[in-house]
Structures are given as structure tokens and as C-alpha cells.
Coordinates of C-alpha atoms in Angstrom, one line a residue:
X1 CA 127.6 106.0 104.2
X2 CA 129.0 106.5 100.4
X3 CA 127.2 108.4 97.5
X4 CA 126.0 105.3 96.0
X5 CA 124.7 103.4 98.8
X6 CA 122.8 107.1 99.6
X7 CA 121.5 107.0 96.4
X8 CA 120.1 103.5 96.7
X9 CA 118.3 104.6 99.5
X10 CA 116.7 107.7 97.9
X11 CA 115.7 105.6 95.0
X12 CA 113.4 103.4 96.3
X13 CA 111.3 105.4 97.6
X14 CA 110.8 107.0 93.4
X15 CA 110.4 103.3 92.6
X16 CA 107.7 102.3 94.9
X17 CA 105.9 105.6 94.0
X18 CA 106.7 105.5 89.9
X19 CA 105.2 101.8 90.0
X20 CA 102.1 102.8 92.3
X21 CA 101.5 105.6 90.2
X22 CA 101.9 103.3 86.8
X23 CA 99.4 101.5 88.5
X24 CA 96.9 104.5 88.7
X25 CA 97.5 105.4 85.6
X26 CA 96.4 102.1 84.1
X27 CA 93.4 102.1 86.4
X28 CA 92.0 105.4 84.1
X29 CA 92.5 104.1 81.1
X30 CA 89.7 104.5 79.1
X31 CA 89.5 100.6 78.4
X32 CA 89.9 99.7 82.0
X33 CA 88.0 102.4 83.8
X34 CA 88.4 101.7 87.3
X35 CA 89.7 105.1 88.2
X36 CA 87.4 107.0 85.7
X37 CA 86.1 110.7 86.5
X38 CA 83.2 109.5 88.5
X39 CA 85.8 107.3 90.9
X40 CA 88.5 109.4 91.1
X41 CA 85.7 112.3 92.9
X42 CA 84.5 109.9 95.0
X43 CA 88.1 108.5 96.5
X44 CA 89.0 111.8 96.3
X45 CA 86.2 112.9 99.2
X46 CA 87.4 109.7 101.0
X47 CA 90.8 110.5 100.6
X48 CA 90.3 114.1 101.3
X49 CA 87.8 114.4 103.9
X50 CA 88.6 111.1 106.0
X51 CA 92.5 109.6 105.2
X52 CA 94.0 113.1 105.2
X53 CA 93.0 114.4 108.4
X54 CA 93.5 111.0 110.3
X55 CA 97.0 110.8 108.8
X56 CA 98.0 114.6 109.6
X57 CA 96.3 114.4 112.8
X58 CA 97.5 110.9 114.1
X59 CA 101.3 111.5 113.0
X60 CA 101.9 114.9 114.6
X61 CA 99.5 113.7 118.3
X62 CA 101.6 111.0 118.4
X63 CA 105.0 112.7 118.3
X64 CA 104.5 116.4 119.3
X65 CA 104.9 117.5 122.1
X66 CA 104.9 121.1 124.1
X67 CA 108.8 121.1 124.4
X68 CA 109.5 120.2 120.7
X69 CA 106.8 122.2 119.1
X70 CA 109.0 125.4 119.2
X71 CA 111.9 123.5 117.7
X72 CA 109.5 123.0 114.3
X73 CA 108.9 127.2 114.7
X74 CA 111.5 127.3 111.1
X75 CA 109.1 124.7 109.0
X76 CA 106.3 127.7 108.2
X77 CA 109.1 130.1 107.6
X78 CA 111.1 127.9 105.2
X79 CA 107.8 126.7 103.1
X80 CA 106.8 130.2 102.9
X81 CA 110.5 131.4 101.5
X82 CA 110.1 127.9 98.3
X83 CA 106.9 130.1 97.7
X84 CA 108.1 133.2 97.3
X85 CA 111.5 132.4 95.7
X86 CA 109.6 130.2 93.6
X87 CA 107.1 132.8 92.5
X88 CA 110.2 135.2 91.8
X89 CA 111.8 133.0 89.4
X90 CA 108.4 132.0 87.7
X91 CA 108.5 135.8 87.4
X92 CA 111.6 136.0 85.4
X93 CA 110.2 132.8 83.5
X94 CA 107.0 135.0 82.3
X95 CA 109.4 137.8 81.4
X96 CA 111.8 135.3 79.4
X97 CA 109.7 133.2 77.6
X98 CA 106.5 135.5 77.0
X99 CA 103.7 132.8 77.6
X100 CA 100.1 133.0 76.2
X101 CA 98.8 136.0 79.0
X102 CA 96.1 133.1 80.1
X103 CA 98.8 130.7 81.7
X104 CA 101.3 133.3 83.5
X105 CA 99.2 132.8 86.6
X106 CA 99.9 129.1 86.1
X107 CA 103.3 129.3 85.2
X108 CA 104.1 131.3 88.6
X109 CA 101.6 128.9 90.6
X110 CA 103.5 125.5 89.3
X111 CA 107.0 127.6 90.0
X112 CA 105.9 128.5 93.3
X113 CA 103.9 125.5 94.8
X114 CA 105.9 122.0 95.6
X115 CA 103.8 118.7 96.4
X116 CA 104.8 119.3 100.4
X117 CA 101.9 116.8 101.4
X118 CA 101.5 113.6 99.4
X119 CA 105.4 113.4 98.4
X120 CA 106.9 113.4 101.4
X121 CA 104.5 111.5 103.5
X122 CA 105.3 109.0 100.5
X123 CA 108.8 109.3 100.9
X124 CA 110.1 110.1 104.2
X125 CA 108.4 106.3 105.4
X126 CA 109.9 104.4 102.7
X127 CA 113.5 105.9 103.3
X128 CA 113.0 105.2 107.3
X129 CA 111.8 101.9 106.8
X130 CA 114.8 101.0 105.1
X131 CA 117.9 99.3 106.7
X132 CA 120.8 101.4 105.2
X133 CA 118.7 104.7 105.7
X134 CA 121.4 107.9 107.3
X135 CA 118.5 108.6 110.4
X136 CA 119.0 105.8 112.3
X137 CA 116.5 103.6 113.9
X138 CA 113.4 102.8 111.3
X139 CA 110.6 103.2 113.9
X140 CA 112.4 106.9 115.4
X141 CA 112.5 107.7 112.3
X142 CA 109.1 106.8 110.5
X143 CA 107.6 108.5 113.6
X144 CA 109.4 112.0 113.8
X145 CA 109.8 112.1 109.9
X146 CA 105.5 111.3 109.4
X147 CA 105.3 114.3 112.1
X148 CA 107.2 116.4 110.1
X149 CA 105.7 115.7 106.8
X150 CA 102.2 116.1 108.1
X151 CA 103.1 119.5 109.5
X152 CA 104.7 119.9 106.1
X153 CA 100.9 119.5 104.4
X154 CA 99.1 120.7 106.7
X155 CA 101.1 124.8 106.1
X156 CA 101.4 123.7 102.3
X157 CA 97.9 123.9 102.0
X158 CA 97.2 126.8 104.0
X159 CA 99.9 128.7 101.9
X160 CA 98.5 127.0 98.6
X161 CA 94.7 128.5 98.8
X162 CA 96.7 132.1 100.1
X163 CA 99.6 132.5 98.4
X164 CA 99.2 131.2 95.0
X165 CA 95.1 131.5 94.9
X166 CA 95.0 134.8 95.1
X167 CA 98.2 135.3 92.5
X168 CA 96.5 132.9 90.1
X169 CA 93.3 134.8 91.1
X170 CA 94.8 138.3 90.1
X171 CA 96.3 137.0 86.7
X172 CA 93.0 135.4 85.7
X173 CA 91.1 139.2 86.1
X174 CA 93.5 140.9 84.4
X175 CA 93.5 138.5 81.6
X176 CA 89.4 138.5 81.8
X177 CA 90.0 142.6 81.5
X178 CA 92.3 142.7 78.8
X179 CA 89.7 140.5 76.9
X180 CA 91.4 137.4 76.7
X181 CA 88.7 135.3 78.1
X182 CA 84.8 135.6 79.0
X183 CA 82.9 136.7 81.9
X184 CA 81.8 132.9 82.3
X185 CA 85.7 131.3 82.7
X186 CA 86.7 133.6 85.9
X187 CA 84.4 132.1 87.9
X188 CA 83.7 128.7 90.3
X189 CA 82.2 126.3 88.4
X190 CA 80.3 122.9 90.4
X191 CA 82.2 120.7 87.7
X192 CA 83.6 116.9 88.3
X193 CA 86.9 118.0 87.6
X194 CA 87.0 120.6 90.2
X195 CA 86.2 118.1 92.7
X196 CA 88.6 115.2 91.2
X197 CA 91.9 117.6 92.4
X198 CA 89.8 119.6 95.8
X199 CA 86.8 118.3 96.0
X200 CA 85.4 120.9 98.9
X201 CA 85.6 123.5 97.1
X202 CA 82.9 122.6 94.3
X203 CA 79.7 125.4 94.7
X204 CA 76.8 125.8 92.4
X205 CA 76.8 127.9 89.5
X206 CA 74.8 131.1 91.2
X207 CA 76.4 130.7 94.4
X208 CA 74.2 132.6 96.7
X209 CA 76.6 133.0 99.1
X210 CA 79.2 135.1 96.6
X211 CA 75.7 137.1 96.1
X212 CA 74.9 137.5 100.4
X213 CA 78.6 138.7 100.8
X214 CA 78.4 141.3 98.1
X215 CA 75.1 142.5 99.4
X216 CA 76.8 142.5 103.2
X217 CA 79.7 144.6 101.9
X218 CA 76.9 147.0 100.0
X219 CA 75.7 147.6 103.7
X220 CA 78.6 148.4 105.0
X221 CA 80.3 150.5 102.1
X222 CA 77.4 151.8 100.3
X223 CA 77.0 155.7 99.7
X224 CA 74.0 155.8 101.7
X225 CA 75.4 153.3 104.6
X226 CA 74.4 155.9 106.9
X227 CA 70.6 155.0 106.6
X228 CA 70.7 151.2 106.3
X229 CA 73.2 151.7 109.3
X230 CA 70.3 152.9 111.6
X231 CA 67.8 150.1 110.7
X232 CA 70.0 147.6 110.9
X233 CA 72.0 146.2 114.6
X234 CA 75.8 146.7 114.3
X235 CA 75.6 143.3 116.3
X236 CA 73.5 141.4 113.2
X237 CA 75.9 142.7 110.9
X238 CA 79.0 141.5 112.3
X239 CA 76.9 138.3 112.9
X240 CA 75.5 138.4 108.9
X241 CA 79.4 138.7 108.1
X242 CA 80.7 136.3 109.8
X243 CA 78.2 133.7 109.2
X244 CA 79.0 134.6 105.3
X245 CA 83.0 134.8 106.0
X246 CA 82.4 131.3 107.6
X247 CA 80.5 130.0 104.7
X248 CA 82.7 131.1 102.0
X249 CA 84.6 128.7 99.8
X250 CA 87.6 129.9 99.8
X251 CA 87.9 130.1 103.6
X252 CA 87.2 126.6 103.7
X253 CA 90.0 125.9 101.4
X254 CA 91.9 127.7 104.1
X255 CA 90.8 125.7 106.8
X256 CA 90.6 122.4 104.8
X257 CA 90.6 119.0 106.9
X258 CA 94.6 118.4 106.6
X259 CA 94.3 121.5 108.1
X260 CA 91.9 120.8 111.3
X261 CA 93.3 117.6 111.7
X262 CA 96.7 119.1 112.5
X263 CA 95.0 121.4 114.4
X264 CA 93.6 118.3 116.1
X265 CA 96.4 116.2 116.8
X266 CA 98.3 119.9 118.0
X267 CA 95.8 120.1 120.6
X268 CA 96.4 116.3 121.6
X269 CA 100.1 116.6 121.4
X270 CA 100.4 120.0 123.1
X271 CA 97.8 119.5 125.9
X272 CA 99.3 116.7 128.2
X273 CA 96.1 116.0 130.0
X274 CA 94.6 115.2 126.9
X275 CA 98.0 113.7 125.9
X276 CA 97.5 111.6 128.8
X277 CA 94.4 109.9 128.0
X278 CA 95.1 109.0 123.9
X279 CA 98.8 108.6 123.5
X280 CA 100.1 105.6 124.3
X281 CA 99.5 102.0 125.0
X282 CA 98.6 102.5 128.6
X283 CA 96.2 105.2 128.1
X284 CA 92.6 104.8 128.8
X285 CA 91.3 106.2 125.2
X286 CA 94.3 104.9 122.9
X287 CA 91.8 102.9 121.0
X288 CA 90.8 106.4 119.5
X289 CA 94.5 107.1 118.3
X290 CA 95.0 103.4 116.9
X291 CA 91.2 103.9 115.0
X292 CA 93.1 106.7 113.8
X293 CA 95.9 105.4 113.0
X294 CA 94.2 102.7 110.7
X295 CA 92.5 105.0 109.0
X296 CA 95.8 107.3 108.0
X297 CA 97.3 103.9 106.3
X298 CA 95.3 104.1 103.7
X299 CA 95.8 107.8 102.4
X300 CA 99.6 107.0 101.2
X301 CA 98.4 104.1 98.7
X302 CA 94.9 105.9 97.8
X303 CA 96.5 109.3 97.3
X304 CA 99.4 107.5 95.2
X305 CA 97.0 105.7 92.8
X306 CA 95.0 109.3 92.1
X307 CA 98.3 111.2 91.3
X308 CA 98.7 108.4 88.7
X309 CA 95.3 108.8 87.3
X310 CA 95.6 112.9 86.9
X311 CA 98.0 112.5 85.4
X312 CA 96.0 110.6 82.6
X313 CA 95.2 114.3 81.1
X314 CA 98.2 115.2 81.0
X315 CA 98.4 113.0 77.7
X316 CA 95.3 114.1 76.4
X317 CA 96.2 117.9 77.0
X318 CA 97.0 120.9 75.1
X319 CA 100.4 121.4 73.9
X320 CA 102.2 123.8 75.6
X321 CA 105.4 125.8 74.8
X322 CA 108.6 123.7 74.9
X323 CA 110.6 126.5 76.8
X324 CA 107.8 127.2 79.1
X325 CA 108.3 123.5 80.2
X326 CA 112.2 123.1 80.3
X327 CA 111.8 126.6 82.2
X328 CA 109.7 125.4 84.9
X329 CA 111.9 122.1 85.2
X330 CA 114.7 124.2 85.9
X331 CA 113.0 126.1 88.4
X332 CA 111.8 123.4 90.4
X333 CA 114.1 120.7 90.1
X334 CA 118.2 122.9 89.3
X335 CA 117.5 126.9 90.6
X336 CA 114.8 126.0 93.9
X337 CA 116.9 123.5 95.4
X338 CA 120.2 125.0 94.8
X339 CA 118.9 128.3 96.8
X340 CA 117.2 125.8 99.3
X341 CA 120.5 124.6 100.1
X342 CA 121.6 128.7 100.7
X343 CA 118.7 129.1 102.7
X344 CA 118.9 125.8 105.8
X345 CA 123.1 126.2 105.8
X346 CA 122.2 130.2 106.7
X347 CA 119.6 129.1 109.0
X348 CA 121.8 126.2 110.8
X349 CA 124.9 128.5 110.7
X350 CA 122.7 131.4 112.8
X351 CA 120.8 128.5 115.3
X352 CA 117.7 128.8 113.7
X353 CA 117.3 125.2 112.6
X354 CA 117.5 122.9 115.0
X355 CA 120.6 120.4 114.4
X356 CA 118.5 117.2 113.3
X357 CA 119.3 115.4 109.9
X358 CA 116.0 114.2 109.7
X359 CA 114.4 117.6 109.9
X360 CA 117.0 119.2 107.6
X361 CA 116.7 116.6 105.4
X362 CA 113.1 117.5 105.0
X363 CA 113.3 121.1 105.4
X364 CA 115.4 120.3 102.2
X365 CA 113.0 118.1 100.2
X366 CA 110.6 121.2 100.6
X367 CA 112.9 123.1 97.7
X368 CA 112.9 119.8 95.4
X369 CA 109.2 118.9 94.8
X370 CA 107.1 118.7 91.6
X371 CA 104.2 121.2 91.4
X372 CA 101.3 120.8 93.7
X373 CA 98.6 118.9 92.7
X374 CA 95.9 121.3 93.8
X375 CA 97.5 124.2 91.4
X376 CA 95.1 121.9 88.6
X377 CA 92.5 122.8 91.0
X378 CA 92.7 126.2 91.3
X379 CA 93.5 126.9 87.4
X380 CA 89.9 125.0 86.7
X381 CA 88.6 126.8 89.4
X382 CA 89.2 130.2 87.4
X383 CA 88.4 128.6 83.8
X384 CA 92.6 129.5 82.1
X385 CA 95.4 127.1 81.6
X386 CA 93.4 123.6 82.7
X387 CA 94.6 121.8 79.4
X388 CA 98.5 123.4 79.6
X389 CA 98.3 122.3 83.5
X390 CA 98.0 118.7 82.9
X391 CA 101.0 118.7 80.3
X392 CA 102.7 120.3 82.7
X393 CA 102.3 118.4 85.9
X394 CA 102.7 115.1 83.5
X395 CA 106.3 116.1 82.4
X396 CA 107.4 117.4 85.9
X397 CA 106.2 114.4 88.1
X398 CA 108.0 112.0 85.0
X399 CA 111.0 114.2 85.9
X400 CA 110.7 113.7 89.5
X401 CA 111.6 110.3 89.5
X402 CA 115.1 111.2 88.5
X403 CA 115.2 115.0 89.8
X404 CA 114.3 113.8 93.8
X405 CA 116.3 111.1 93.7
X406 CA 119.4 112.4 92.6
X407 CA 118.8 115.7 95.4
X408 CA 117.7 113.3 97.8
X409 CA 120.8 111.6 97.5
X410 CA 122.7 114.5 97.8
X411 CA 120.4 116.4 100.7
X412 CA 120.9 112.4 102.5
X413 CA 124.9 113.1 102.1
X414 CA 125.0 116.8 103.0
X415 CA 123.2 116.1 106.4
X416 CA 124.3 113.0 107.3

């Protein structure tokens, strides 16, 4: 297939998403309201908590399987490497352009974090589904490439509330230390904005379980530990911490429900017992994986329509630095996938990657994405950059709809 029939293909997936979005976006305006604040929290729950989870969880029980799942061993590794490639040019950013000290956190979260959930469950179905697509048969296709994007959110997310939490985390206390911001904006805060990007991970503004962990760790690691140590059973302790570990916010960001829905539809997959009974038209419980089926449908439209209404602030938001923005462009959408391409031809070469163009293709895509969505979330979440993260995720997603075509087009023609 020729460049420019490759390039039709990887265009209309943009297309479908730009006008979806468009629609969104009109949706929140002000005049029309239909996807105001209030909405956009509550289809974000549904979204988040139901059409998520059934998506990630239905995709990968239907199509993996024990012999395949240590062909898709690479995915974790290669995510992990567009994180920290794309924190160490973010890095080099900060160090070029000299950014207010309140948005370096962000500037190395937006460089290191690609949309590797909503994007390319988005896109990988609307390149299958059409006729000229390099993969060959549509259904093959749609059903190994929705497996391999929900695996793709399912780590993104896991890597997202590690990996770039904890940086953003780090560069808002030492912006809180040098005195650039108050004791009040490095903290959670049970706002509606919070929940319009994540909505889990909301808590109220004395959060007593913040307060029952520090008193836990002043058990263990106080001076006089020695005499709470004999009045209190080793065996309540470890429960005490547990039960805390378990309740804490940010280890249910870890385990979020993209998260135990893949861990879900692993256990389906994996396990052919179970297999047995849910997969397949023959088997005696399939009605539970076509009820879950229906209800993953709906996430691609719903999430579509909320990336178009965020992005609403981003036209309301604070202006940012002009190089700041071209630099993070360049990272994600020239320097990223040019090193992504490094990275799978050294893999293939050495027999890491497994020789399908469909999973190269998306091991690909990973490199090429616009910043993830929950990076908003996690810069409101420590009170610096909220306004400069809106102007930034408007200009890269308007970018996007040239950027992934064009190295979807290419990425189509290199594996193909």
C-alpha cells in the first residue's frame, strides 16, 4: 500500500475524533451547557467507574490467552521507556527555557505522559474497521488491536499515578519550600474539578485517613516506639497499616478500575476453566461477556465527548510561555517518536518484539501521543500549573490531529 492511501487510513481515525471532540466542546459552552462542570463529574464516574473497566476487561478476556500473554511481556517495558525518555527531555526543556518554578513539575509530567488509554482505543478500531487498513481482516484486527490498547491503559495508568505523581509531587514541595506557593495549594482538595479529570481520587479537606497514617507511622518510628511497641500487638499494627495503606487515595489511583478490570478480564483470559464458561458463543455464561461487551461501547463516544469539553479551559486559561509550548510539541510529537522508532527496530532486531504489525504499530503510537488527560488531575490535585495545563493540553491535542496522523502514516508504512 502507497504513502497516500496509508495516510488516508490514518486520517480518519483524527477526523472521527476532531469532529466528536468539536462536538464536546460545543456541548460546554457556556450558552449550551449540556456538558457543564456538574455533567462532565457525573459522566465522568460513569465513564470512569463503569465503561472503562467493561471496555479494558471485555477486550483483553476476549483475546488473551495463556500462550499469547508472554508475547505482550515488551508493552510494560516499552511504556515505561516513553516515560522516562520523556521525562529526560522535559528535563532539558526546564533547563532551556527556565519556566515559572511552579509548572516544571507540569512541564516534565505533559513530556513524560502520552494519552495511551482513550487515544488508541479511539483509534486502533477506526483504522481496523476500515477496508484499505495494512492489518488485514477488520474483525482480527479490531479484536487483537482493542486487546492491546486496553492493556495499553490499563499500565498507562498504573505508570501515570507512580511515575509522574510522585515527580509532579516532589516539584510541588520544593516549590511550597522555596516559598512559591502556600501551605493550602500542596494538598488534596474535594473540588469538582478534581473529579471532572479522576474522579476517585476526590477526599475531604481534613482527610482523616492522611491524619491515621501519620499517627501509624508515629508508632512505628517514634523515639519512644519502644513503649507503645509493648502495649500495642505487632499483629494490630500490621493490621492498622494495612487497612490505612488500603484506604489511601493514592493507592487507589494505583489500582483504579481500568486497572482491576484488566486484572479481571486477565484472570478470564488466562484461566481456561473460567475461559471455558464466558468466552464464546457456546459457553454457558457468555451472556456475562456480551453484558460486558455493551457496556464497553459506550466508553469510546462518552470519553471522546469529555476530552472535547476539558478542553473548554484550555481557552479560558492562563497564558503560558510560547517556548514552553513549542518545546513540549517537539517533545511529544518530533524527539519522542523519533527515539520510539530507535527503541522497537532494537527490540525487533534482538527478538524481543514479537513480529506482528499490529502490535508494533501500537507499541509505536505509544511514542506519538498528546499528554495524558489525568496530568490536569494531578496538577489540581497539588494546587500549581492548573490554568497553564489547560493551555497546554488545548494546543497539543489541536496539534494531534496533524502530528498522529502524519506518524501514523509513517508507523502504518514502516511495519507494513
Amino acid at each position: 500500500m502507497g504513502f497516500v492511501e496509508l495516510f488516508g487510513v490514518a486520517s480518519m481515525p483524527v477526523i472521527k475524533v476532531l469532529l466528536v471532540t468539536a462536538v464536546g466542546l460545543f456541548l460546554a459552552l457556556d450558552n449550551i451547557n449540556l456538558l457543564g462542570k456538574d455533567a462532565r463529574i457525573q459522566v465522568n464516574h460513569l465513564v470512569h467507574y463503569v465503561f472503562n473497566p467493561a471496555l479494558v476487561g471485555g477486550n483483553l478476556a476476549d483475546t488473551i490467552t495463556f500462550e499469547n500473554v508472554a508475547l505482550l511481556w515488551f508493552m510494560p517495558v516499552n511504556i515505561l521507556l516513553t516515560f522516562i525518555l520523556g521525562s529526560a527531555l522535559g528535563w532539558i526543556l526546564v533547563r532551556l527555557t527556565k519556566p515559572p518554578k511552579h509548572i516544571e513539575g507540569l512541564i516534565l509530567g505533559v513530556c513524560s505522559a502520552g494519552n495511551l488509554g482513550n487515544l488508541p482505543i479511539i483509534i486502533i478500531p477506526a483504522i481496523c474497521k476500515d477496508k484499505g487498513n495494512p492489518f488485514g481482516d477488520s474483525d482480527v484486527c479490531y479484536q487483537y488491536g482493542m486487546a492491546y490498547a486496553s492493556l495499553s491503559m490499563a499500565i498507562g495508568a498504573i505508570f501515570i499515578w507512580t511515575y509522574v505523581y510522585n515527580i509532579m509531587r516532589i516539584s510541588a514541595s520544593k516549590v511550597h519550600k522555596e516559598g512559591y506557593g502556600s501551605s493550602d495549594s500542596i494538598k488534596l482538595e474535594a473540588s469538582g474539578e478534581i473529579l471532572e479529570s479522576f474522579p476517585e481520587e476526590s477526599s475531604e479537606p481534613n482527610n482523616p485517613a492522611k491524619d491515621d497514617m501519620n499517627d501509624a507511622y508515629t508508632i512505628l518510628l517514634s523515639p519512644n516506639g519502644s513503649e507503645v511497641k509493648g502495649k500495642v500487638p505487632i499483629s494490630a499494627k500490621i493490621k492498622h497499616l494495612f487497612g490505612k495503606i488500603l484506604g489511601n487515595s493514592n493507592f487507589r489511583a494505583i489500582l483504579s478500575p481500568a486497572t482491576l478490570g484488566a486484572i479481571a478480564g486477565f484472570i478470564v483470559g488466562v484461566v481456561p476453566q473460567i475461559r471455558k464458561l464466558m468466552i464464546g458463543s457456546s459457553a454457558p455464561f457468555h451472556v456475562l461477556e456480551d453484558s460486558t461487551s455493551m457496556l464497553g461501547d459506550a466508553a469510546i463516544p462518552t470519553v471522546t465527548l469529555i476530552m472535547g469539553a476539558n478542553l473548554l479551559k484550555g481557552l479560558k486559561g492562563a497564558s503560558t510561555s510560547f517556548w514552553t509550548i513549542i518545546g513540549i510539541i517537539a517533545v511529544r510529537y518530533i524527539f519522542l517518536p523519533i527515539l520510539g522508532i530507535l527503541v522497537i527496530k532494537l527490540a525487533t532486531h534482538l527478538g524481543l518484539v514479537q513480529p506482528d504489525p499490529l502490535y508494533q504499530f501500537i507499541l509505536l503510537l505509544q511514542f506519538a501521543l498528546p499528554p495524558a488527560m489525568a496530568i490536569g488531575t494531578i496538577a489540581q490535585l497539588f494546587g500549581a500549573g492548573e490554568s497553564e495545563c489547560s493551555v497546554i493540553m488545548l494546543w497539543t491535542y489541536i496539534l494531534a490531529s496533524i502530528a498522529v496522523t502524519l506518524w501514523s502514516t509513517y508507523f502504518m508504512w514502516l511495519v507494513s
